[in-house]
Amino acid sequence: MTLQWYPGHMHKAQKEMREVLPSVDLVIEVLDARIPFSSENPLIASIRGEKPVVKVLTKSDLADPDNIALWQSYLDAQRQTKTLAVSTQEPARIHTLPELCRKLTPEKTRGLKKLKAMIVGIPNVGKSTLINTLAGRAVAKTGNEPAVTKRQQTIHIEDDFVLLDTPGILWPKQEVKNCSYRLAFTGAIKDTALDYLDVALFGAEHLLAHYPERLKERYQIEQLPETDVEVLELIAARRGCLRAGGRADLNKVAPIFVNDFRSGTLGRISLELPDVVEKEVAEAKLLAEQKAERQAQIKAERRKRRRKNS
């Protein structure tokens, strides 16, 4: 599914990032540990160029620990990249970030110059919470709604370590299969961006395939059905979300199920793996090439008809 959601302030934020990047020593990119690929903005890679990057996997207490380890190995293998998995439950681990940044830029820490890092990330991945923990005070606005931070600000974390905070930006168009649903299921985009029931059905399908025991335990289901719709119908029955005649009210149960996932009530769950997203990227690239080829053929046919009629 293609998601198009690009408010004007995000376009401005991208422009400002490009302007200030030459003055920073490295980039800190904040990702959701449950969806490290889907929560990664491809524009950031092109914006940062050769700058070193620390990829911070937030909300790691909500993600499958085995999947976190796989993602860290995958990302750490990339050039000029280090990862750090954190959560608000372990603030001490968050406070190791400045030292990790110094290790990644040793040539900067030998002098007297302050180490300056630009911190970036899509909306609602926990960037502001991370900053406030590092600063030891409320310097960045936080909230459950995406796109809370609207402007850049400079934050002094330590005497020799400065953060440049930036608004969260999504990319203009997302073509990779299921990325939009993963973003919506975790709450990285506004709940009005996609149909809530569709998002819940996506989540039910994923849990049915990869975490069936979590569904059984949470909703006291002995025998799971085969489809996502049937899963939500059973949950609706357990939660009393019924219409006249005892029919399941799927629109009523959808937010209950989605919130159970987002809050961690369903346990530590991840929504993607490196090999899966690599396959999806390859599929998206092939589809884009096929689309471009069809459009080129259509244009060629139009030119041919115009020449024939002239």
Coordinates of C-alpha atoms in Angstrom, one line a residue:
M1 CA 0.0 0.0 0.0
T2 CA 1.2 3.5 -0.8
L3 CA 1.0 6.1 2.0
Q4 CA 1.1 9.8 1.1
W5 CA 1.4 12.0 4.2
Y6 CA 3.8 14.9 4.0
P7 CA 2.8 18.0 6.0
G8 CA 4.4 21.3 5.0
H9 CA 6.4 21.6 8.2
M10 CA 8.1 18.3 7.3
H11 CA 9.2 19.6 3.9
K12 CA 10.7 22.6 5.7
A13 CA 12.4 20.4 8.3
Q14 CA 14.1 18.4 5.5
K15 CA 15.4 21.6 4.0
E16 CA 16.7 22.8 7.3
M17 CA 18.5 19.5 8.0
R18 CA 20.4 19.8 4.7
E19 CA 21.5 23.3 5.6
V20 CA 22.8 22.5 9.1
L21 CA 24.4 19.0 8.4
P22 CA 27.8 20.4 7.4
S23 CA 28.1 21.8 11.0
V24 CA 27.5 18.5 12.8
D25 CA 29.9 15.7 13.5
L26 CA 27.5 12.8 13.3
V27 CA 23.8 11.8 13.1
I28 CA 21.7 10.0 15.7
E29 CA 18.8 8.3 14.0
V30 CA 16.0 7.1 16.3
L31 CA 14.1 4.0 15.1
D32 CA 11.3 1.9 16.6
A33 CA 12.8 -1.4 17.7
R34 CA 9.6 -3.2 16.5
I35 CA 10.0 -1.8 13.0
P36 CA 13.6 -0.7 12.4
F37 CA 13.2 -0.7 8.6
S38 CA 9.7 0.8 8.3
S39 CA 10.6 3.6 10.9
E40 CA 13.8 4.4 9.0
N41 CA 13.4 7.4 6.7
P42 CA 15.3 6.7 3.4
L43 CA 15.8 10.5 3.0
I44 CA 18.1 10.5 6.1
A45 CA 20.7 8.3 4.4
S46 CA 20.9 10.7 1.4
I47 CA 21.0 13.8 3.7
R48 CA 23.8 12.6 6.0
G49 CA 26.1 11.4 3.2
E50 CA 29.3 10.1 4.8
K51 CA 28.6 11.3 8.3
P52 CA 28.8 8.6 11.0
V53 CA 25.4 7.5 12.4
V54 CA 24.2 5.9 15.6
K55 CA 20.9 4.1 15.2
V56 CA 19.1 4.1 18.4
L57 CA 16.4 1.4 18.7
T58 CA 13.8 2.7 21.1
K59 CA 10.9 0.9 22.7
S60 CA 13.1 -2.2 22.9
D61 CA 11.0 -3.4 25.9
L62 CA 8.1 -3.8 23.4
A63 CA 10.1 -5.6 20.7
D64 CA 11.0 -9.3 20.4
P65 CA 14.5 -9.6 21.9
D66 CA 15.6 -12.1 19.3
N67 CA 14.6 -9.8 16.5
I68 CA 16.4 -6.9 18.1
A69 CA 19.6 -8.9 18.1
L70 CA 19.1 -9.7 14.4
W71 CA 18.5 -6.1 13.5
Q72 CA 21.5 -4.9 15.5
S73 CA 23.8 -7.3 13.7
Y74 CA 22.3 -6.3 10.3
L75 CA 22.6 -2.6 10.9
D76 CA 26.1 -2.7 12.6
A77 CA 27.4 -4.2 9.4
Q78 CA 26.6 -1.0 7.5
R79 CA 29.4 1.5 7.0
Q80 CA 30.0 4.1 9.7
T81 CA 27.1 2.7 11.7
K82 CA 26.6 1.7 15.3
T83 CA 23.4 0.7 17.1
L84 CA 22.0 1.0 20.6
A85 CA 18.8 -0.6 21.9
V86 CA 17.1 1.3 24.6
S87 CA 13.9 1.8 26.5
T88 CA 12.5 4.1 29.1
Q89 CA 12.7 1.3 31.6
E90 CA 16.5 1.4 31.5
P91 CA 17.6 5.1 31.6
A92 CA 21.2 4.1 32.4
R93 CA 21.5 2.5 29.0
I94 CA 20.3 5.7 27.3
H95 CA 23.0 7.6 29.1
T96 CA 25.7 5.5 27.3
L97 CA 24.8 7.2 24.1
P98 CA 27.2 10.2 24.3
E99 CA 30.2 7.9 24.9
L100 CA 29.1 5.7 21.9
C101 CA 29.0 8.9 19.8
R102 CA 32.5 9.8 21.0
K103 CA 33.8 6.3 20.0
L104 CA 32.4 6.7 16.6
T105 CA 34.1 10.1 16.1
P106 CA 37.4 9.7 17.9
E107 CA 39.1 12.4 15.8
K108 CA 36.6 15.0 17.2
T109 CA 37.0 14.1 20.8
R110 CA 40.8 14.6 20.9
G111 CA 40.4 18.4 20.5
L112 CA 38.6 21.0 22.5
K113 CA 35.7 21.3 20.1
K114 CA 32.3 20.2 21.3
L115 CA 30.9 17.1 19.7
K116 CA 27.7 18.1 17.9
A117 CA 25.1 15.5 16.9
M118 CA 22.0 16.0 14.9
I119 CA 19.2 13.7 16.2
V120 CA 16.6 12.7 13.6
G121 CA 13.7 10.3 13.3
I122 CA 10.1 9.9 12.0
P123 CA 7.3 11.0 14.3
N124 CA 6.4 9.1 17.5
V125 CA 9.4 6.8 17.7
G126 CA 10.4 8.2 21.1
K127 CA 12.9 10.9 20.1
S128 CA 11.7 13.6 22.4
T129 CA 11.6 11.1 25.4
L130 CA 15.2 10.0 24.6
I131 CA 16.4 13.7 24.5
N132 CA 14.6 14.5 27.8
T133 CA 16.2 11.5 29.5
L134 CA 19.7 12.5 28.2
A135 CA 19.2 16.1 29.3
G136 CA 17.7 15.2 32.7
R137 CA 15.0 17.7 32.2
A138 CA 12.0 18.3 29.9
V139 CA 13.5 20.2 27.0
A140 CA 11.6 18.4 24.2
K141 CA 7.9 18.2 24.0
T142 CA 6.5 14.7 24.2
G143 CA 3.1 13.2 23.3
N144 CA 1.3 10.1 22.0
E145 CA 0.3 11.9 18.8
P146 CA 2.8 11.9 15.9
A147 CA 4.6 15.0 14.8
V148 CA 4.9 16.8 18.1
T149 CA 8.2 18.5 17.5
K150 CA 7.8 21.3 14.9
R151 CA 11.1 23.1 14.9
Q152 CA 14.8 22.7 15.4
Q153 CA 16.4 23.4 18.8
T154 CA 19.9 23.0 20.2
I155 CA 20.3 21.1 23.5
H156 CA 23.4 21.0 25.7
I157 CA 23.6 17.4 27.1
E158 CA 27.1 17.6 28.5
D159 CA 29.9 20.2 28.5
D160 CA 31.3 18.7 25.3
F161 CA 28.2 17.2 23.8
V162 CA 25.4 19.1 22.0
L163 CA 22.3 17.8 20.3
L164 CA 20.5 19.5 17.5
D165 CA 16.9 18.3 17.7
T166 CA 14.8 18.2 14.5
P167 CA 11.1 17.7 13.7
G168 CA 10.1 14.1 12.8
I169 CA 9.7 13.7 9.1
L170 CA 8.1 10.9 7.0
W171 CA 9.1 10.4 3.4
P172 CA 6.7 11.7 0.7
K173 CA 5.8 8.3 -0.7
Q174 CA 6.2 4.8 0.7
E175 CA 6.0 2.0 -1.9
V176 CA 7.4 -1.0 0.1
K177 CA 4.8 -3.6 0.9
N178 CA 3.2 -3.4 4.4
C179 CA 5.4 -0.5 5.6
S180 CA 2.4 1.8 5.9
Y181 CA 0.5 -0.7 8.0
R182 CA 3.5 -1.3 10.3
L183 CA 3.8 2.4 10.8
A184 CA 0.1 2.7 11.6
F185 CA 0.0 -0.3 13.9
T186 CA 2.8 1.1 16.0
G187 CA 1.2 4.6 16.0
A188 CA 4.0 6.4 14.0
I189 CA 1.3 8.0 11.8
K190 CA -2.0 9.5 12.8
D191 CA -4.8 7.0 13.3
T192 CA -6.8 8.9 10.6
A193 CA -4.2 8.2 7.9
L194 CA -5.4 4.6 7.4
D195 CA -8.6 2.8 8.1
Y196 CA -8.4 1.6 11.7
L197 CA -10.1 -1.7 11.0
D198 CA -7.6 -2.4 8.1
V199 CA -4.7 -1.7 10.5
A200 CA -6.2 -4.1 13.1
L201 CA -6.7 -6.8 10.5
F202 CA -3.0 -6.4 9.5
G203 CA -1.9 -6.8 13.1
A204 CA -4.2 -9.8 13.7
E205 CA -2.8 -11.5 10.6
H206 CA 0.8 -10.9 11.7
L207 CA 0.2 -12.2 15.2
L208 CA -1.7 -15.2 13.9
A209 CA 1.3 -16.1 11.8
H210 CA 4.2 -15.3 14.1
Y211 CA 2.9 -14.9 17.7
P212 CA -0.2 -17.2 18.0
E213 CA 0.5 -18.0 21.7
R214 CA 0.3 -14.3 22.6
L215 CA -3.3 -14.2 21.2
K216 CA -4.3 -17.3 23.0
E217 CA -2.9 -16.1 26.3
R218 CA -4.2 -12.5 26.2
Y219 CA -7.7 -13.3 24.9
Q220 CA -8.2 -16.7 26.5
I221 CA -8.6 -18.5 23.1
E222 CA -8.0 -22.2 23.1
Q223 CA -8.2 -22.9 19.4
L224 CA -7.2 -20.1 17.0
P225 CA -9.1 -19.6 13.8
E226 CA -7.4 -19.4 10.4
T227 CA -8.2 -15.8 9.3
D228 CA -7.6 -12.3 10.7
V229 CA -11.3 -11.5 10.5
E230 CA -12.1 -14.5 12.7
V231 CA -9.5 -13.5 15.2
L232 CA -11.0 -10.1 15.7
E233 CA -14.5 -11.7 15.9
L234 CA -13.3 -13.9 18.7
I235 CA -11.7 -11.0 20.5
A236 CA -14.9 -9.0 20.0
A237 CA -16.9 -11.8 21.7
R238 CA -14.5 -11.9 24.6
R239 CA -14.7 -8.1 25.1
G240 CA -18.4 -7.7 24.6
C241 CA -18.1 -5.8 21.4
L242 CA -21.2 -7.1 19.8
R243 CA -24.0 -5.7 17.7
A244 CA -27.7 -6.6 17.8
G245 CA -28.1 -10.3 17.2
G246 CA -24.7 -11.1 18.7
R247 CA -22.7 -10.1 15.6
A248 CA -19.1 -8.9 16.2
D249 CA -18.6 -5.1 16.1
L250 CA -15.2 -5.1 14.3
N251 CA -15.0 -1.3 14.3
K252 CA -15.4 -1.3 18.1
V253 CA -12.9 -4.1 18.8
A254 CA -10.3 -2.8 16.4
P255 CA -8.9 0.0 18.6
I256 CA -9.0 -2.3 21.7
F257 CA -6.7 -4.8 19.8
V258 CA -4.4 -2.1 18.4
N259 CA -4.0 -0.5 21.8
D260 CA -3.2 -3.8 23.4
F261 CA -0.3 -4.1 21.0
R262 CA 0.9 -0.6 21.4
S263 CA 0.9 -0.7 25.2
G264 CA 2.8 -4.0 25.3
T265 CA -0.1 -5.9 26.8
L266 CA 0.3 -8.5 24.1
G267 CA 3.9 -9.0 25.0
R268 CA 7.2 -8.2 23.2
I269 CA 6.4 -8.3 19.5
S270 CA 8.3 -7.3 16.4
L271 CA 6.7 -6.7 13.0
E272 CA 9.6 -7.2 10.6
L273 CA 12.9 -9.0 10.0
P274 CA 15.9 -8.0 7.8
D275 CA 15.4 -10.8 5.2
V276 CA 11.7 -10.1 4.9
V277 CA 12.1 -6.4 4.3
E278 CA 15.0 -7.1 1.8
K279 CA 12.5 -9.2 -0.2
E280 CA 9.9 -6.5 0.0
V281 CA 12.3 -3.9 -1.2
A282 CA 13.2 -6.1 -4.2
E283 CA 9.6 -6.6 -5.0
A284 CA 8.9 -2.8 -4.7
K285 CA 11.8 -2.1 -7.0
L286 CA 10.6 -4.6 -9.6
L287 CA 7.0 -3.2 -9.5
A288 CA 8.4 0.4 -9.9
E289 CA 10.4 -0.7 -12.9
Q290 CA 7.4 -2.4 -14.4
K291 CA 5.3 0.7 -13.8
A292 CA 7.9 2.9 -15.4
E293 CA 8.1 0.6 -18.4
R294 CA 4.3 0.6 -18.8
Q295 CA 4.2 4.4 -18.6
A296 CA 7.0 4.7 -21.2
Q297 CA 5.0 2.4 -23.5
I298 CA 1.9 4.5 -23.1
K299 CA 3.8 7.7 -23.9
A300 CA 5.4 6.0 -26.9
E301 CA 1.9 4.9 -28.2
R302 CA 0.6 8.4 -27.7
R303 CA 3.4 10.0 -29.7
K304 CA 2.9 7.4 -32.4
R305 CA -0.8 8.2 -32.7
R306 CA -0.1 12.0 -32.7
R307 CA 2.4 11.5 -35.6
K308 CA 0.0 9.4 -37.4
N309 CA -2.9 11.9 -37.1
S310 CA -0.7 14.9 -38.0

